[in-house]
mmCIF file of C-alpha atoms in Angstrom:
data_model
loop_
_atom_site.group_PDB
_atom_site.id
_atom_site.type_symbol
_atom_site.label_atom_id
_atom_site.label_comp_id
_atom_site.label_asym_id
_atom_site.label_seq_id
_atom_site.Cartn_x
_atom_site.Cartn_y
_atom_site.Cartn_z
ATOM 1 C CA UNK A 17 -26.210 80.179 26.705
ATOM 2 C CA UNK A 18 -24.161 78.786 24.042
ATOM 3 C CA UNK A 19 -24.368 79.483 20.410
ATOM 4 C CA UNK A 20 -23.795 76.241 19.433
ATOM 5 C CA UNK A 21 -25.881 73.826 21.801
ATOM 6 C CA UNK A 22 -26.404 71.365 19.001
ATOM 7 C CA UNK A 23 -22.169 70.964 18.358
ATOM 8 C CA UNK A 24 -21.804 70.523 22.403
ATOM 9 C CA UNK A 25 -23.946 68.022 22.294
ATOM 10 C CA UNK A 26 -22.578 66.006 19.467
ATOM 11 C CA UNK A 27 -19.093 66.366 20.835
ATOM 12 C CA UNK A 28 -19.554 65.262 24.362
ATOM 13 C CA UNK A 29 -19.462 61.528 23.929
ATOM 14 C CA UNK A 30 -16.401 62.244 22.148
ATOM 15 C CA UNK A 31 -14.462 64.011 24.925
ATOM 16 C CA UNK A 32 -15.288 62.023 26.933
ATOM 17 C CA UNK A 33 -13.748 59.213 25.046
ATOM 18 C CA UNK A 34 -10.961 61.334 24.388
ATOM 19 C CA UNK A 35 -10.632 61.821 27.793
ATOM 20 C CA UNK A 36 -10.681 58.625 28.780
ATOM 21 C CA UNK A 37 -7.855 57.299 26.451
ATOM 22 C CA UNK A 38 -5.801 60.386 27.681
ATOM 23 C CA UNK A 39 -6.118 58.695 31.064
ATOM 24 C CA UNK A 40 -2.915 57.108 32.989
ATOM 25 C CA UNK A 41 -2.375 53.214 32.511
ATOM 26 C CA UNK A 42 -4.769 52.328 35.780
ATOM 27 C CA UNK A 43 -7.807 53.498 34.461
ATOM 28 C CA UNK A 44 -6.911 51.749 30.381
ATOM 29 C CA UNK A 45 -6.224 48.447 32.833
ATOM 30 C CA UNK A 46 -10.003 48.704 34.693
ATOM 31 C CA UNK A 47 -11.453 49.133 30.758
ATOM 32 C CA UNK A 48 -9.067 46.080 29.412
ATOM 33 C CA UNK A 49 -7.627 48.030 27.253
ATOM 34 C CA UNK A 50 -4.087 46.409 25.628
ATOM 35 C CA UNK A 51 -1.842 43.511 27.347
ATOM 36 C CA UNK A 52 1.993 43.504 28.231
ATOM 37 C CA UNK A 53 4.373 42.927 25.504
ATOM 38 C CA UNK A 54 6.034 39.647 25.108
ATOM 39 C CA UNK A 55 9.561 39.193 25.338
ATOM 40 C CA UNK A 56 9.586 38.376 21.787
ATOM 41 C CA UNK A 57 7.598 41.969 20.236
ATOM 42 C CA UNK A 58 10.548 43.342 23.371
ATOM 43 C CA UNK A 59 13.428 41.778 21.243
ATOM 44 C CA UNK A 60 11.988 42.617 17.678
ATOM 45 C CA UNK A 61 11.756 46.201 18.693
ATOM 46 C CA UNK A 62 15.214 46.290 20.991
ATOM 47 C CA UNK A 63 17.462 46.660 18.048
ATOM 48 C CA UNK A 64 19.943 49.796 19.616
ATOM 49 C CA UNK A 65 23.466 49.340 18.573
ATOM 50 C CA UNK A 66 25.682 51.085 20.990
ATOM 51 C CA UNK A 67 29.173 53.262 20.147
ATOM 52 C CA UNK A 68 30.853 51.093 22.813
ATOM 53 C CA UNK A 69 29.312 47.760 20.657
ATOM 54 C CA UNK A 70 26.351 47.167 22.923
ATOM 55 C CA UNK A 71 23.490 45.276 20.841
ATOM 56 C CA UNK A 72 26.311 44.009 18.181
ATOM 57 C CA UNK A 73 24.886 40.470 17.085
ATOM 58 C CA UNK A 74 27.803 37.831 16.374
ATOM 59 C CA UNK A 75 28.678 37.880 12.583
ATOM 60 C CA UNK A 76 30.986 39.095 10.006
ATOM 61 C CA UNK A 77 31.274 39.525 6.674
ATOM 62 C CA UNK A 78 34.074 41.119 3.914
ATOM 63 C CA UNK A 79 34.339 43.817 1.555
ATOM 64 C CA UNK A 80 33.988 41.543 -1.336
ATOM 65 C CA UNK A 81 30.895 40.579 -0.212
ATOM 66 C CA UNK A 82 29.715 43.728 0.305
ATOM 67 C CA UNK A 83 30.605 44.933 -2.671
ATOM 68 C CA UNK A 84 27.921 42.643 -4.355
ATOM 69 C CA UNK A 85 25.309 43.230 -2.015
ATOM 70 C CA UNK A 86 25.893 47.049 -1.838
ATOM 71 C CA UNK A 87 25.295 47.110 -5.929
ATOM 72 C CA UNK A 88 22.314 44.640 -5.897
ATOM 73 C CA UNK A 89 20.726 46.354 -2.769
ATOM 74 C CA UNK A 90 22.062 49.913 -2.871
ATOM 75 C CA UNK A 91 23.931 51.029 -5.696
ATOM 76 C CA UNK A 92 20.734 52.779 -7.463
ATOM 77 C CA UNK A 93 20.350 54.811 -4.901
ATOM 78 C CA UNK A 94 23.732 55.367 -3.816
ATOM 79 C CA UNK A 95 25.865 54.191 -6.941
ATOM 80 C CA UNK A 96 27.894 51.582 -6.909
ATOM 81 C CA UNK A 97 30.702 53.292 -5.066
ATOM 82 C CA UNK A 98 28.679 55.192 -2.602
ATOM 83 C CA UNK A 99 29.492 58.237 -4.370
ATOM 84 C CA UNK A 100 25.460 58.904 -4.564
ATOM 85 C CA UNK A 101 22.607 58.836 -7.294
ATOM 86 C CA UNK A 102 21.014 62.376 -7.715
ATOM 87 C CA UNK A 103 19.495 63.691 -4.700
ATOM 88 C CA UNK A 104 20.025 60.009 -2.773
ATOM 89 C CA UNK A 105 23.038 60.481 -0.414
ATOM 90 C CA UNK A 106 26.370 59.994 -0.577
ATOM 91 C CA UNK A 107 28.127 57.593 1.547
ATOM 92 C CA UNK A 108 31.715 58.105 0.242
ATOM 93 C CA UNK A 109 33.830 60.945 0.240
ATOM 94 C CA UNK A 110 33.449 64.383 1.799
ATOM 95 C CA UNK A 111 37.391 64.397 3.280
ATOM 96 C CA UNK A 112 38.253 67.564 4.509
ATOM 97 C CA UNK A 113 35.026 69.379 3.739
ATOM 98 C CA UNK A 114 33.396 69.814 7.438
ATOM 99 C CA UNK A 115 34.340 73.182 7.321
ATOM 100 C CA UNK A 116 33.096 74.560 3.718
ATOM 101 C CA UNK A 117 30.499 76.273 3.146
ATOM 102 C CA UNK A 118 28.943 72.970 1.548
ATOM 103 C CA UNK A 119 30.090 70.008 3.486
ATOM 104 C CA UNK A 120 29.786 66.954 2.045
ATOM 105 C CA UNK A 121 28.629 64.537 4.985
ATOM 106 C CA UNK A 122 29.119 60.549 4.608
ATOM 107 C CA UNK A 123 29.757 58.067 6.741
ATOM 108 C CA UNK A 124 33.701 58.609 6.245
ATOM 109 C CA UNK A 125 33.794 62.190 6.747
ATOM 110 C CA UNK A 126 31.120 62.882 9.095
ATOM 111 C CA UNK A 127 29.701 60.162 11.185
ATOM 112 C CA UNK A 128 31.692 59.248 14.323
ATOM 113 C CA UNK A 129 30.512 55.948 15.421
ATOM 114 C CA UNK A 130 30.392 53.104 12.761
ATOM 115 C CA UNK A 131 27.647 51.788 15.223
ATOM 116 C CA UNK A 132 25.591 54.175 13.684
ATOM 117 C CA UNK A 133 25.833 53.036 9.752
ATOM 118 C CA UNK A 134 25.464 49.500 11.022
ATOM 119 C CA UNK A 135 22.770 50.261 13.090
ATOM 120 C CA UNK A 136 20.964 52.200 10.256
ATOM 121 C CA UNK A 137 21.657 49.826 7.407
ATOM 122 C CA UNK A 138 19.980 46.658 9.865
ATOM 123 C CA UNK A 139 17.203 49.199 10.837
ATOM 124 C CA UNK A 140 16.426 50.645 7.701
ATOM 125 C CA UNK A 141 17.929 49.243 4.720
ATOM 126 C CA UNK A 142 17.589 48.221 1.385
ATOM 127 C CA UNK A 143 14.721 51.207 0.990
ATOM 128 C CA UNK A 144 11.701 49.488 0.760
ATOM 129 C CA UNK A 145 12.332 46.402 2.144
ATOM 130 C CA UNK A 146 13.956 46.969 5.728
ATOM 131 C CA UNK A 147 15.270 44.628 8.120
ATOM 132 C CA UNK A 148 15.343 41.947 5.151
ATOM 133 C CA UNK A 149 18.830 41.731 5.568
ATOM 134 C CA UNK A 150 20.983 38.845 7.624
ATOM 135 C CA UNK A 151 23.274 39.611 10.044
ATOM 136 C CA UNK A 152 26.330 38.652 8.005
ATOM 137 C CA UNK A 153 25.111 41.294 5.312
ATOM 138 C CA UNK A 154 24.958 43.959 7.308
ATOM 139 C CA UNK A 155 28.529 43.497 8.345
ATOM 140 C CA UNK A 156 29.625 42.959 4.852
ATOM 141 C CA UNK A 157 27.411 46.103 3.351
ATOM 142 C CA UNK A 158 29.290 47.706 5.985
ATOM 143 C CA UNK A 159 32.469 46.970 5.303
ATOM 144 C CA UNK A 160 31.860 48.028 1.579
ATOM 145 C CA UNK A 161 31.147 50.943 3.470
ATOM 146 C CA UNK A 162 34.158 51.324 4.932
ATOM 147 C CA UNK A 163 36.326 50.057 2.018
ATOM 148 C CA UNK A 164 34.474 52.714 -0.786
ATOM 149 C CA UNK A 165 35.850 55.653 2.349
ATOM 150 C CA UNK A 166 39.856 54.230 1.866
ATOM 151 C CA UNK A 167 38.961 53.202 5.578
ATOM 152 C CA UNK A 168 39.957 49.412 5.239
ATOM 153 C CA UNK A 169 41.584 47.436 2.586
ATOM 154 C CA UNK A 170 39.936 45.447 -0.074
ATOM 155 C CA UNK A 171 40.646 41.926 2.194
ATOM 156 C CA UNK A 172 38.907 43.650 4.956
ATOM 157 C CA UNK A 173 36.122 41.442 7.202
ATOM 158 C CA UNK A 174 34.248 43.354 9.863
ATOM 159 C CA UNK A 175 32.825 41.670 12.029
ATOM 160 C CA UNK A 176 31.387 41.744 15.896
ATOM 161 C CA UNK A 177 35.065 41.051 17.596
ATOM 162 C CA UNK A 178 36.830 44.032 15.362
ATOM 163 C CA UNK A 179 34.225 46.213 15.171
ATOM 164 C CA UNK A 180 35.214 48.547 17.847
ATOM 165 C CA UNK A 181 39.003 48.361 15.991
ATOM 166 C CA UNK A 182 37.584 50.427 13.309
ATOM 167 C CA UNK A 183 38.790 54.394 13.781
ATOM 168 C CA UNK A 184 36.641 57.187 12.097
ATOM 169 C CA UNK A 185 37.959 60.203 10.971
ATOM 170 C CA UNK A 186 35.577 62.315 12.968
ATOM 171 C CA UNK A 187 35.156 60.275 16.040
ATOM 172 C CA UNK A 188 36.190 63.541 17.844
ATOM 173 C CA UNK A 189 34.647 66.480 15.962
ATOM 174 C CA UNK A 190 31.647 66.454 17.938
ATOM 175 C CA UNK A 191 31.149 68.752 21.114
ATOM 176 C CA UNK A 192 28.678 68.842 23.570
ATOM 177 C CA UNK A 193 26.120 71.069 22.586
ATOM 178 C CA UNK A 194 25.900 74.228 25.655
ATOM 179 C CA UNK A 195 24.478 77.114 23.795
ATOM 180 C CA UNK A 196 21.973 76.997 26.882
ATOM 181 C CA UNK A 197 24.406 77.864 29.232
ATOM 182 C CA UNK A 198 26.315 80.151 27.169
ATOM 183 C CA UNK A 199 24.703 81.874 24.337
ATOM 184 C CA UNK A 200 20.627 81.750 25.297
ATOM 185 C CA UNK A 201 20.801 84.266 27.956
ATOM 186 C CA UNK A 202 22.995 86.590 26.105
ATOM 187 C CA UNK A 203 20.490 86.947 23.441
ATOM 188 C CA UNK A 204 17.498 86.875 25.482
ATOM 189 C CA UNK A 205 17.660 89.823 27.747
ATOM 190 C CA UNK A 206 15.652 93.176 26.691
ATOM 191 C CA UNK A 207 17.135 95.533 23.742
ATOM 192 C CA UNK A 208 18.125 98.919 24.188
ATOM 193 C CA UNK A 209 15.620 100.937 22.634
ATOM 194 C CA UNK A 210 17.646 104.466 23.723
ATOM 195 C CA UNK A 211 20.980 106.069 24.253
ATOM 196 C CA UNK A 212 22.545 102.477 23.768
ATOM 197 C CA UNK A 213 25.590 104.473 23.174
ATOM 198 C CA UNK A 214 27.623 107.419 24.231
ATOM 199 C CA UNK A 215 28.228 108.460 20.853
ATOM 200 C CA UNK A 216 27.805 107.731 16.865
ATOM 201 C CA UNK A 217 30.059 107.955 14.606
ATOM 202 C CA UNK A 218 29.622 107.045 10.695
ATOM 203 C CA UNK A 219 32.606 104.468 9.755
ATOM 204 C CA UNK A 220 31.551 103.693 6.840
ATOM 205 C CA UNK A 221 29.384 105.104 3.569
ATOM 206 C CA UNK A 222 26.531 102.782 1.905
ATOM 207 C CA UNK A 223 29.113 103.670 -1.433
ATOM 208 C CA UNK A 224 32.064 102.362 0.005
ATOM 209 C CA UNK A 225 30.128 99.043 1.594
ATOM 210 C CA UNK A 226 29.474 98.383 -2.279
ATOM 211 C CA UNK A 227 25.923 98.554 -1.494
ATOM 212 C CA UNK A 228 25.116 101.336 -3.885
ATOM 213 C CA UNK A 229 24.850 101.170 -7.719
ATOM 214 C CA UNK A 230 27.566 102.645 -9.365
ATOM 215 C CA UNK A 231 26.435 105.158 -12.185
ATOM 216 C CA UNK A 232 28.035 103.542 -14.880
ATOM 217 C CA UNK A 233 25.441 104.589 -17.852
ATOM 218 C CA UNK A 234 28.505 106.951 -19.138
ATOM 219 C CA UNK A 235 30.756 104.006 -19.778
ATOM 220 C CA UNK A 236 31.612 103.021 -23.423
ATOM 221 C CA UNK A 237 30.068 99.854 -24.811
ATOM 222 C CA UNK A 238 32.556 96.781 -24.934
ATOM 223 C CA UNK A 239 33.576 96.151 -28.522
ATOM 224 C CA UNK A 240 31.612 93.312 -29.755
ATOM 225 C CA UNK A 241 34.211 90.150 -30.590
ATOM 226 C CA UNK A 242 35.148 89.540 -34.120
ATOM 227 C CA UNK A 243 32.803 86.525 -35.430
ATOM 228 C CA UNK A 244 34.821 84.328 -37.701
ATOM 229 C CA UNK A 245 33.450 81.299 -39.567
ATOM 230 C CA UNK A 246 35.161 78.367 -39.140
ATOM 231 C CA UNK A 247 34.815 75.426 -41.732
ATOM 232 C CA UNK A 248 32.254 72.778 -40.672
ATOM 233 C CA UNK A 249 34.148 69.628 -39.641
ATOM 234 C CA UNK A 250 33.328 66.210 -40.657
ATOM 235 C CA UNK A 251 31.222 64.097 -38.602
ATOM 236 C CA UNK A 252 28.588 61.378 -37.925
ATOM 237 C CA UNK A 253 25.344 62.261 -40.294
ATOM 238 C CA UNK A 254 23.136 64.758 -38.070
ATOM 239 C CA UNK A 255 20.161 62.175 -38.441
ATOM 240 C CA UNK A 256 21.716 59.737 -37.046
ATOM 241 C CA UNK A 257 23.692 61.512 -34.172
ATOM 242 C CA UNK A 258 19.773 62.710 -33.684
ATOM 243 C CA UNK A 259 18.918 59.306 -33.263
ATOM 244 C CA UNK A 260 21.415 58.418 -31.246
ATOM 245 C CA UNK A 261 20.614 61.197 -28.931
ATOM 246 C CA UNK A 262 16.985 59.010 -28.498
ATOM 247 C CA UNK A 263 18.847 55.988 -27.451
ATOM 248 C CA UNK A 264 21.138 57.084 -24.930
ATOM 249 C CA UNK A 265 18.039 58.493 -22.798
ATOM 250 C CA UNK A 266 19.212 54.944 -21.603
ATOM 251 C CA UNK A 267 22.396 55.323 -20.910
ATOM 252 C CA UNK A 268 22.188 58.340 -19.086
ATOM 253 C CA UNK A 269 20.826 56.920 -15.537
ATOM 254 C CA UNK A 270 24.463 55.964 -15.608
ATOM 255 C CA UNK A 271 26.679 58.272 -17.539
ATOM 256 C CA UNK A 272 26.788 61.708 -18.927
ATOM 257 C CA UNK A 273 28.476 63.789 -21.608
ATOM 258 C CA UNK A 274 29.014 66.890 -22.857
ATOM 259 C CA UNK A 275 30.578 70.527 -20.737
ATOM 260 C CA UNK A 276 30.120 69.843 -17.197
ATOM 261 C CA UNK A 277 29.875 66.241 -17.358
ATOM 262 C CA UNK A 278 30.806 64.187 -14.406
ATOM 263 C CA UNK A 279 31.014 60.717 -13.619
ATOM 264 C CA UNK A 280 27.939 58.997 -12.197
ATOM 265 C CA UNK A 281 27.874 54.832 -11.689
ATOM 266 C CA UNK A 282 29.183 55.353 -14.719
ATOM 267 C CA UNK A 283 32.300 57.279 -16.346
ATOM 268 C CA UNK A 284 32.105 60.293 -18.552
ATOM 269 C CA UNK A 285 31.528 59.295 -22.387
ATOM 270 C CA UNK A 286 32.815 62.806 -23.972
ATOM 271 C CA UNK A 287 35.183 61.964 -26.064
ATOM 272 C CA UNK A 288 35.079 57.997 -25.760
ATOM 273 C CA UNK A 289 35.149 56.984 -29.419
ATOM 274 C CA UNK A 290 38.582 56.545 -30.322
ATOM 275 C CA UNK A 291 40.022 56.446 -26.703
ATOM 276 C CA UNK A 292 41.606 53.806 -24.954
ATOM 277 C CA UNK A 293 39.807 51.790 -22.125
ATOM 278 C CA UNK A 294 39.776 53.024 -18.786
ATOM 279 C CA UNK A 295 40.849 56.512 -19.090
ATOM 280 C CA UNK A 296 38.704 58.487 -17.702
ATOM 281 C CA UNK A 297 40.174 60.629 -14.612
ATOM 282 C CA UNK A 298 38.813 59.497 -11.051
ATOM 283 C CA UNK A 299 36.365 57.185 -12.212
ATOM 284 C CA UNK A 300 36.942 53.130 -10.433
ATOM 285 C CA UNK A 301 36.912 50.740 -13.184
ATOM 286 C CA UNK A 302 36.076 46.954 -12.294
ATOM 287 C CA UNK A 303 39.066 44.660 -12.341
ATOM 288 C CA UNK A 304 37.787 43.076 -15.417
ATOM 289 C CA UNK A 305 37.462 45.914 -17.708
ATOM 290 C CA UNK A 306 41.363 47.101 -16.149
ATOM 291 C CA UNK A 307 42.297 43.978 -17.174
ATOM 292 C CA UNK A 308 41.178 44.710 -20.897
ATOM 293 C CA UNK A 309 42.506 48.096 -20.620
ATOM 294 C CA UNK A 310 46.278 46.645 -19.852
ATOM 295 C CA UNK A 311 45.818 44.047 -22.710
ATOM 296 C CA UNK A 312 44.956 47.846 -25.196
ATOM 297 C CA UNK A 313 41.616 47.809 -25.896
ATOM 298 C CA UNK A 314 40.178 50.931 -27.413
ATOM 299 C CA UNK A 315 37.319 51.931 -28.075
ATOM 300 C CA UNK A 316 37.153 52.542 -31.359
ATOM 301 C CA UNK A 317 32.980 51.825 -33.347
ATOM 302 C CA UNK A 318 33.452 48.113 -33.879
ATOM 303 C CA UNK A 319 34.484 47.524 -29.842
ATOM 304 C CA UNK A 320 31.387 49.629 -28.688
ATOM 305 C CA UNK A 321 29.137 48.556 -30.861
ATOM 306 C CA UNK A 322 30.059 44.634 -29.989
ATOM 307 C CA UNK A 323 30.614 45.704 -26.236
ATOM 308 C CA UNK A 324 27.074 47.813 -26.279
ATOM 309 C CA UNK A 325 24.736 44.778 -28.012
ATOM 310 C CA UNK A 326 26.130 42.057 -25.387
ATOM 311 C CA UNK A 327 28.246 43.700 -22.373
ATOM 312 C CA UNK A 328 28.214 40.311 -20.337
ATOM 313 C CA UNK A 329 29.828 38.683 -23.141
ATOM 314 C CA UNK A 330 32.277 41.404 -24.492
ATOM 315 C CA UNK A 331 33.733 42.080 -21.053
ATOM 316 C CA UNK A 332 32.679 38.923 -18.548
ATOM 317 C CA UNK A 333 33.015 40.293 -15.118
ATOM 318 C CA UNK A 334 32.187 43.682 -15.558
ATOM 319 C CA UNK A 335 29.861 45.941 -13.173
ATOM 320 C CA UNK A 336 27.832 47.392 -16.462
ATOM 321 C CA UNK A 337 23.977 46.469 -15.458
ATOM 322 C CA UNK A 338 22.720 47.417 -19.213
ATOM 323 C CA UNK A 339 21.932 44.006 -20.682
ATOM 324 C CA UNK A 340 22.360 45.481 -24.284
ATOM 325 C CA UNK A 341 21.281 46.870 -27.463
ATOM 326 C CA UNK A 342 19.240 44.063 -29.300
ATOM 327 C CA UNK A 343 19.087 46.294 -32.946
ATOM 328 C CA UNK A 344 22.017 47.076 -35.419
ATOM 329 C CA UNK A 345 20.012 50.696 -35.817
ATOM 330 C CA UNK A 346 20.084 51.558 -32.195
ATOM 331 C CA UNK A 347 23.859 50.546 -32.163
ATOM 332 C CA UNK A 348 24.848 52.556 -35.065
ATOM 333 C CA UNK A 349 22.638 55.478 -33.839
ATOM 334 C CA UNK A 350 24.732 55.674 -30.199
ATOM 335 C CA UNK A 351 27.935 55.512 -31.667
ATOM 336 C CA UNK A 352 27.658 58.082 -34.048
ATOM 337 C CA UNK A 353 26.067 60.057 -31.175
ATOM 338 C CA UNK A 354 29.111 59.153 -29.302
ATOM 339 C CA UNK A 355 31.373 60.413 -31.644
ATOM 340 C CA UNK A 356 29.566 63.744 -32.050
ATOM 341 C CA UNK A 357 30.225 64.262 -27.969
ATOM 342 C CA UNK A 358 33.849 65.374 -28.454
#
């Protein structure tokens, strides 16, 4: 007899229903269960883009295009060059670094079929809204793609005829995958448990491996460095620099500064005030603020104060989201801030 009569009971009815859905199509068809698909829930759900360009819809559409899609659409997860936004991926870059301990994987260095980016970015893409893109985007997001790799050139339009024109770097670093045949049954027969060997011999002591501690409480102390005080330099007022510090909480989605700092969306402000536009190493400037940078702008208090209350209308044209600092405070604040962050 069962020790738990009452729980049999209750769950009966329900394996038997669970049953009963398990069962093959036939027996779902005698309950009425369901109805065929139509050919148009077939062709919403048939989206497979083939390597060989299988399932390619006609369109096109050019790098510059993409370029302004990719930042409206992508660029705050992915920056606005692809180069990546925190933890969000990057889709640019990675050349060379397959075989590192740390590869960096993007669609340039590491995915072998561009069917697969345009197949993921139709699928998938923007986060949060998938499959809200045309055709003729897709193509063009792609080709940003493609352009932000050094793939194409900036006059580049991909589109359904070309597509399979496009080479990728590591179109032929893949293998197929026989660790079944070869390795499995290597490592799956029975251990030796005794006389595995003829003989032992020690090659080697725990010491010499480096795995030991060595007894080093006899060593002499370093000499502690000379400490020498140097003469406070001049510099913003610490209350305001303090301030400043506040403000640029909303900069710094964008741009960092200080040791270690790297260029996000945005380029590396160490150092800024004072320096000329557009030199910061490896960081892609728009056209427009290039432009400014030929004609000598620097960026001196007045010019990043003006360009940080209106950027739109300082430099027209450029990529610089941030609509502005509305108060003569929070302007002053930053750019003493700024200055401090040599």
């Amino acid at each position: 007899m069962s020790r738990f009569p009452k729980l049999l009971t209750a769950a009966a009815p329900a394996f038997v229903c669970a049953l009963t859905l398990a069962a093959p199509p036939v027996l779902a068809d005698t309950l009425g269960l369901g109805r065929p698909a139509t050919e148009a829930e077939i062709k919403a759900w048939d989206l497979d883009v083939r390597p060989d360009g299988r399932g390619l819809p006609p369109g096109s559409g050019s790098v510059a295009d993409g370029e302004e899609l990719f930042v409206d659409y992508c660029s705050v997860c992915h920056g606005v060059f692809a180069e990546g936004v925190d933890n969000w991926p990057e889709l640019a870059g990675g050349d060379d670094t397959l075989a590192d301990e740390d590869p960096v994987k993007t669609v340039g260095s590491y995915w072998p079929y561009l069917s697969t980016a345009w197949d993921y970015v139709h699928r998938s893409m923007p986060y949060g809204n998938a499959q809200s893109l045309t055709h003729d985007e897709v193509y063009a997001i792609v080709a940003y793609i493609l352009y932000s790799n050094f793939l194409v050139e900036d006059d580049f339009v991909l589109s359904h005829e070309n597509f399979l024109e496009v080479e990728m770097p590591n179109a032929d670093g893949f293998i197929v995958d026989d660790r079944a045949e070869t390795e499995y049954p290597v490592f799956s027969t029975a251990p030796c448990m005794t006389d595995c060997k003829d003989s032992v011999e020690i090659t080697m002591r725990a010491r010499v491996l480096d795995v030991t501690p060595e007894d080093d409480s006899a060593a002499a102390p370093a000499p502690e460095p000379e400490v020498t005080q140097a003469a406070a330099p001049a510099g913003p007022d610490p209350e305001l620099v303090a301030a400043g510090e506040k403000v640029f909480k909303r900069c710094a989605a964008c741009h960092q500064v200080g040791e270690g700092a790297q260029n996000r969306v945005g380029p590396v402000l160490t150092g800024i005030v004072g320096q000329p536009a557009g030199a910061v190493a490896d960081f892609r400037y728009s056209k427009a603020l290039e432009e400014r940078a030929e004609e000598g702008l620097i960026w001196d208090a007045e010019t990043l104060k003006a360009f940080l209350a209106k950027p739109k209308e300082f430099l027209p044209r450029n990529k610089m989201s941030f609509p502005g600092l509305r108060k003569d405070e929070d302007l002053a604040a930053i750019v003493a801030f700024l200055q401090a962050q040599e």
